[in-house]
Amino acid sequence: NAGVTQTPKFQVLKTGQSMTLQCAQDMNHNSMYWYRQDPGMGLRLIYYSASEGTTDKGEVPNGYNVSRLNKREFSLRLESAAPSQTSVYFCASSEDGKINEQFFGPGTRLTVL
Amino acid sequence: AQSVAQPEDQVNVAEGNPLTVKCTYSVSGNPYLFWYVQYPNRGLQFLLKYITGDNLVKGSYGFEAEFNKSQTSFHLKKPSALVSDSALYFCAVTLNTGFQKLVFGTGTRLLVSP
């Protein structure tokens, strides 16, 4: 099993450009999450999907959109990138949104110039 | 609102000595508590969790954590540190009702010297 995979690993954008971060899991998990990690701030939840067909805002959703394409895939889109969105982005999944641990992907390092 | 505090940015310990990484939490209700570890350029990995029951929770790689409700703490411990334990450690909390939305602490860097 590959677990949680993310593409791309690295990306540099100019202000105003758009891009989509891809995430897929092969563990048949129901719930998926997008986080951003910034120095000194830990991880903050951007959006989550409790189950296929549903998405909800997390702590810092502004400037982002998500799509739960199917049970395996959960993408994060930046419509008009800003320097404040420079961060490391992690996708995670869990069996359900109750007490099960989350499994994390390797991350995407995004720089917005 | 839920919150987690990890008061130490960095903890230094010599190999073979016991280690403690501190975590305190604030929730209005009963918590579920988690510890995750992050090695350089990697995603987070689950170490252990407290759901209910025994206050001492054992996890991966010889780590354990003690839930203390009166002190609202969930400190991570290991009796004998290894150099390979050097990493970034995150405490996280969620309420035990509804959908699990983890709130993470800011992380503590553990440095184990040979």
GROMACS .gro file of C-alpha atoms in nm:
model
  227
    1ASN     CA    1   0.000   0.000   0.000
    2ALA     CA    2   0.126   0.346  -0.089
    3GLY     CA    3  -0.078   0.507   0.190
    4VAL     CA    4  -0.139   0.876   0.122
    5THR     CA    5   0.028   1.024  -0.184
    6GLN     CA    6   0.055   1.390  -0.281
    7THR     CA    7   0.160   1.564  -0.599
    8PRO     CA    8   0.356   1.771  -0.665
    9LYS     CA    9   0.629   1.761  -0.401
   10PHE     CA   10   0.748   2.113  -0.475
   11GLN     CA   11   0.593   2.408  -0.658
   12VAL     CA   12   0.682   2.770  -0.716
   13LEU     CA   13   0.406   3.006  -0.826
   14LYS     CA   14   0.383   3.373  -0.904
   15THR     CA   15   0.125   3.586  -0.727
   16GLY     CA   16  -0.211   3.545  -0.898
   17GLN     CA   17  -0.141   3.207  -1.055
   18SER     CA   18  -0.362   2.910  -0.982
   19MET     CA   19  -0.284   2.548  -0.911
   20THR     CA   20  -0.432   2.228  -0.776
   21LEU     CA   21  -0.267   2.003  -0.520
   22GLN     CA   22  -0.359   1.639  -0.562
   23CYS     CA   23  -0.404   1.383  -0.287
   24ALA     CA   24  -0.498   1.017  -0.302
   25GLN     CA   25  -0.524   0.739  -0.044
   26ASP     CA   26  -0.547   0.366  -0.095
   27MET     CA   27  -0.662   0.266   0.254
   28ASN     CA   28  -1.035   0.289   0.182
   29HIS     CA   29  -1.066   0.568   0.435
   30ASN     CA   30  -1.384   0.770   0.457
   31SER     CA   31  -1.241   1.096   0.588
   32MET     CA   32  -0.976   1.320   0.432
   33TYR     CA   33  -0.815   1.646   0.536
   34TRP     CA   34  -0.595   1.929   0.409
   35TYR     CA   35  -0.358   2.108   0.646
   36ARG     CA   36  -0.098   2.375   0.611
   37GLN     CA   37   0.216   2.386   0.823
   38ASP     CA   38   0.390   2.714   0.896
   39PRO     CA   39   0.691   2.767   1.123
   40GLY     CA   40   0.591   2.823   1.484
   41MET     CA   41   0.222   2.762   1.411
   42GLY     CA   42   0.186   2.388   1.397
   43LEU     CA   43  -0.065   2.242   1.155
   44ARG     CA   44  -0.387   2.420   1.074
   45LEU     CA   45  -0.686   2.258   0.912
   46ILE     CA   46  -0.788   2.416   0.581
   47TYR     CA   47  -1.074   2.189   0.468
   48TYR     CA   48  -1.193   1.841   0.541
   49SER     CA   49  -1.420   1.581   0.391
   50ALA     CA   50  -1.600   1.365   0.644
   51SER     CA   51  -1.713   1.124   0.374
   52GLU     CA   52  -1.735   1.098  -0.003
   53GLY     CA   53  -1.954   1.376  -0.138
   54THR     CA   54  -1.912   1.615   0.155
   55THR     CA   55  -1.665   1.892   0.228
   56ASP     CA   56  -1.644   2.146   0.509
   57LYS     CA   57  -1.432   2.442   0.607
   58GLY     CA   58  -1.164   2.412   0.867
   59GLU     CA   59  -0.976   2.678   1.056
   60VAL     CA   60  -0.817   2.864   0.761
   61PRO     CA   61  -1.025   2.810   0.444
   62ASN     CA   62  -0.994   3.154   0.284
   63GLY     CA   63  -0.826   3.148  -0.056
   64TYR     CA   64  -0.876   2.774  -0.105
   65ASN     CA   65  -1.131   2.538  -0.256
   66VAL     CA   66  -1.149   2.161  -0.240
   67SER     CA   67  -1.304   1.875  -0.432
   68ARG     CA   68  -1.367   1.526  -0.305
   69LEU     CA   69  -1.348   1.363  -0.645
   70ASN     CA   70  -1.425   1.013  -0.518
   71LYS     CA   71  -1.350   0.811  -0.208
   72ARG     CA   72  -0.977   0.798  -0.288
   73GLU     CA   73  -0.903   1.153  -0.403
   74PHE     CA   74  -0.925   1.493  -0.238
   75SER     CA   75  -0.779   1.795  -0.417
   76LEU     CA   76  -0.698   2.145  -0.295
   77ARG     CA   77  -0.713   2.440  -0.531
   78LEU     CA   78  -0.559   2.783  -0.502
   79GLU     CA   79  -0.748   3.007  -0.746
   80SER     CA   80  -0.524   3.313  -0.715
   81ALA     CA   81  -0.211   3.243  -0.516
   82ALA     CA   82  -0.079   3.497  -0.266
   83PRO     CA   83   0.258   3.511  -0.085
   84SER     CA   84   0.071   3.438   0.241
   85GLN     CA   85  -0.007   3.095   0.100
   86THR     CA   86   0.361   3.000   0.097
   87SER     CA   87   0.361   2.695   0.320
   88VAL     CA   88   0.394   2.319   0.337
   89TYR     CA   89   0.064   2.147   0.263
   90PHE     CA   90  -0.027   1.807   0.402
   91CYS     CA   91  -0.309   1.581   0.308
   92ALA     CA   92  -0.429   1.321   0.558
   93SER     CA   93  -0.692   1.051   0.580
   94SER     CA   94  -0.858   0.850   0.854
   95GLU     CA   95  -1.096   0.560   0.864
   96ASP     CA   96  -1.367   0.789   0.992
   97GLY     CA   97  -1.385   1.116   1.179
   98LYS     CA   98  -1.412   0.964   1.523
   99ILE     CA   99  -1.123   0.824   1.721
  100ASN     CA  100  -0.901   0.678   1.452
  101GLU     CA  101  -0.560   0.821   1.387
  102GLN     CA  102  -0.490   1.021   1.075
  103PHE     CA  103  -0.238   0.910   0.815
  104PHE     CA  104  -0.040   1.186   0.649
  105GLY     CA  105   0.109   1.227   0.305
  106PRO     CA  106   0.466   1.347   0.249
  107GLY     CA  107   0.365   1.707   0.186
  108THR     CA  108   0.386   1.969  -0.088
  109ARG     CA  109   0.620   2.261  -0.039
  110LEU     CA  110   0.466   2.565  -0.207
  111THR     CA  111   0.636   2.899  -0.259
  112VAL     CA  112   0.441   3.197  -0.392
  113LEU     CA  113   0.657   3.482  -0.518
  114ALA     CA  114  -1.279   2.645   2.148
  115GLN     CA  115  -1.011   2.381   2.169
  116SER     CA  116  -0.645   2.466   2.207
  117VAL     CA  117  -0.316   2.295   2.277
  118ALA     CA  118  -0.001   2.442   2.428
  119GLN     CA  119   0.346   2.296   2.392
  120PRO     CA  120   0.546   2.530   2.613
  121GLU     CA  121   0.891   2.421   2.497
  122ASP     CA  122   1.014   2.495   2.145
  123GLN     CA  123   1.302   2.255   2.196
  124VAL     CA  124   1.398   1.983   2.441
  125ASN     CA  125   1.756   1.863   2.465
  126VAL     CA  126   1.841   1.530   2.624
  127ALA     CA  127   2.139   1.296   2.623
  128GLU     CA  128   2.103   0.950   2.478
  129GLY     CA  129   2.001   0.699   2.740
  130ASN     CA  130   1.835   0.959   2.963
  131PRO     CA  131   1.459   0.982   3.013
  132LEU     CA  132   1.274   1.241   2.809
  133THR     CA  133   0.954   1.437   2.859
  134VAL     CA  134   0.779   1.655   2.604
  135LYS     CA  135   0.506   1.865   2.761
  136CYS     CA  136   0.153   1.929   2.638
  137THR     CA  137  -0.143   2.100   2.801
  138TYR     CA  138  -0.486   2.132   2.647
  139SER     CA  139  -0.807   2.327   2.677
  140VAL     CA  140  -1.145   2.193   2.566
  141SER     CA  141  -1.500   2.242   2.686
  142GLY     CA  142  -1.580   1.877   2.723
  143ASN     CA  143  -1.399   1.546   2.729
  144PRO     CA  144  -1.095   1.529   2.503
  145TYR     CA  145  -0.935   1.284   2.271
  146LEU     CA  146  -0.560   1.344   2.275
  147PHE     CA  147  -0.292   1.245   2.026
  148TRP     CA  148   0.082   1.261   1.979
  149TYR     CA  149   0.239   1.268   1.633
  150VAL     CA  150   0.604   1.277   1.527
  151GLN     CA  151   0.753   1.440   1.219
  152TYR     CA  152   1.094   1.349   1.083
  153PRO     CA  153   1.269   1.593   0.846
  154ASN     CA  154   1.093   1.637   0.511
  155ARG     CA  155   0.827   1.382   0.601
  156GLY     CA  156   0.461   1.385   0.693
  157LEU     CA  157   0.340   1.332   1.047
  158GLN     CA  158   0.329   0.982   1.193
  159PHE     CA  159   0.092   0.871   1.467
  160LEU     CA  160   0.255   0.776   1.799
  161LEU     CA  161  -0.028   0.723   2.047
  162LYS     CA  162  -0.369   0.841   2.158
  163TYR     CA  163  -0.582   0.875   2.469
  164ILE     CA  164  -0.949   0.801   2.425
  165THR     CA  165  -1.069   0.679   2.760
  166GLY     CA  166  -0.971   0.439   3.036
  167ASP     CA  167  -0.618   0.398   3.168
  168ASN     CA  168  -0.444   0.732   3.209
  169LEU     CA  169  -0.110   0.587   3.099
  170VAL     CA  170  -0.108   0.521   2.726
  171LYS     CA  171   0.164   0.324   2.552
  172GLY     CA  172   0.251   0.383   2.189
  173SER     CA  173   0.501   0.323   1.915
  174TYR     CA  174   0.881   0.317   1.953
  175GLY     CA  175   0.868   0.287   2.334
  176PHE     CA  176   0.686   0.616   2.388
  177GLU     CA  177   0.413   0.661   2.645
  178ALA     CA  178   0.198   0.950   2.763
  179GLU     CA  179   0.011   1.024   3.081
  180PHE     CA  180  -0.332   1.184   3.075
  181ASN     CA  181  -0.389   1.409   3.376
  182LYS     CA  182  -0.740   1.551   3.379
  183SER     CA  183  -0.691   1.778   3.680
  184GLN     CA  184  -0.385   1.940   3.525
  185THR     CA  185  -0.525   1.919   3.169
  186SER     CA  186  -0.195   1.772   3.056
  187PHE     CA  187  -0.084   1.492   2.827
  188HIS     CA  188   0.295   1.477   2.851
  189LEU     CA  189   0.493   1.245   2.623
  190LYS     CA  190   0.761   1.034   2.788
  191LYS     CA  191   1.024   0.776   2.711
  192PRO     CA  192   1.243   0.606   2.972
  193SER     CA  193   1.560   0.600   2.760
  194ALA     CA  194   1.609   0.836   2.466
  195LEU     CA  195   1.773   0.735   2.139
  196VAL     CA  196   1.952   0.964   1.892
  197SER     CA  197   1.700   0.843   1.634
  198ASP     CA  198   1.418   0.994   1.845
  199SER     CA  199   1.535   1.340   1.736
  200ALA     CA  200   1.239   1.489   1.552
  201LEU     CA  201   0.950   1.735   1.580
  202TYR     CA  202   0.668   1.625   1.809
  203PHE     CA  203   0.310   1.750   1.793
  204CYS     CA  204   0.036   1.716   2.049
  205ALA     CA  205  -0.323   1.738   1.920
  206VAL     CA  206  -0.669   1.746   2.076
  207THR     CA  207  -1.025   1.701   1.962
  208LEU     CA  208  -1.357   1.674   2.140
  209ASN     CA  209  -1.503   1.331   2.194
  210THR     CA  210  -1.826   1.432   2.023
  211GLY     CA  211  -1.898   1.498   1.660
  212PHE     CA  212  -1.650   1.487   1.379
  213GLN     CA  213  -1.285   1.472   1.474
  214LYS     CA  214  -1.118   1.800   1.385
  215LEU     CA  215  -0.774   1.792   1.537
  216VAL     CA  216  -0.622   2.107   1.681
  217PHE     CA  217  -0.243   2.083   1.688
  218GLY     CA  218   0.011   2.242   1.914
  219THR     CA  219   0.300   2.438   1.769
  220GLY     CA  220   0.539   2.146   1.804
  221THR     CA  221   0.845   2.069   2.015
  222ARG     CA  222   1.176   1.983   1.860
  223LEU     CA  223   1.349   1.700   2.045
  224LEU     CA  224   1.724   1.683   2.011
  225VAL     CA  225   1.894   1.374   2.152
  226SER     CA  226   2.271   1.401   2.171
  227PRO     CA  227   2.503   1.099   2.161
   0.00000   0.00000   0.00000
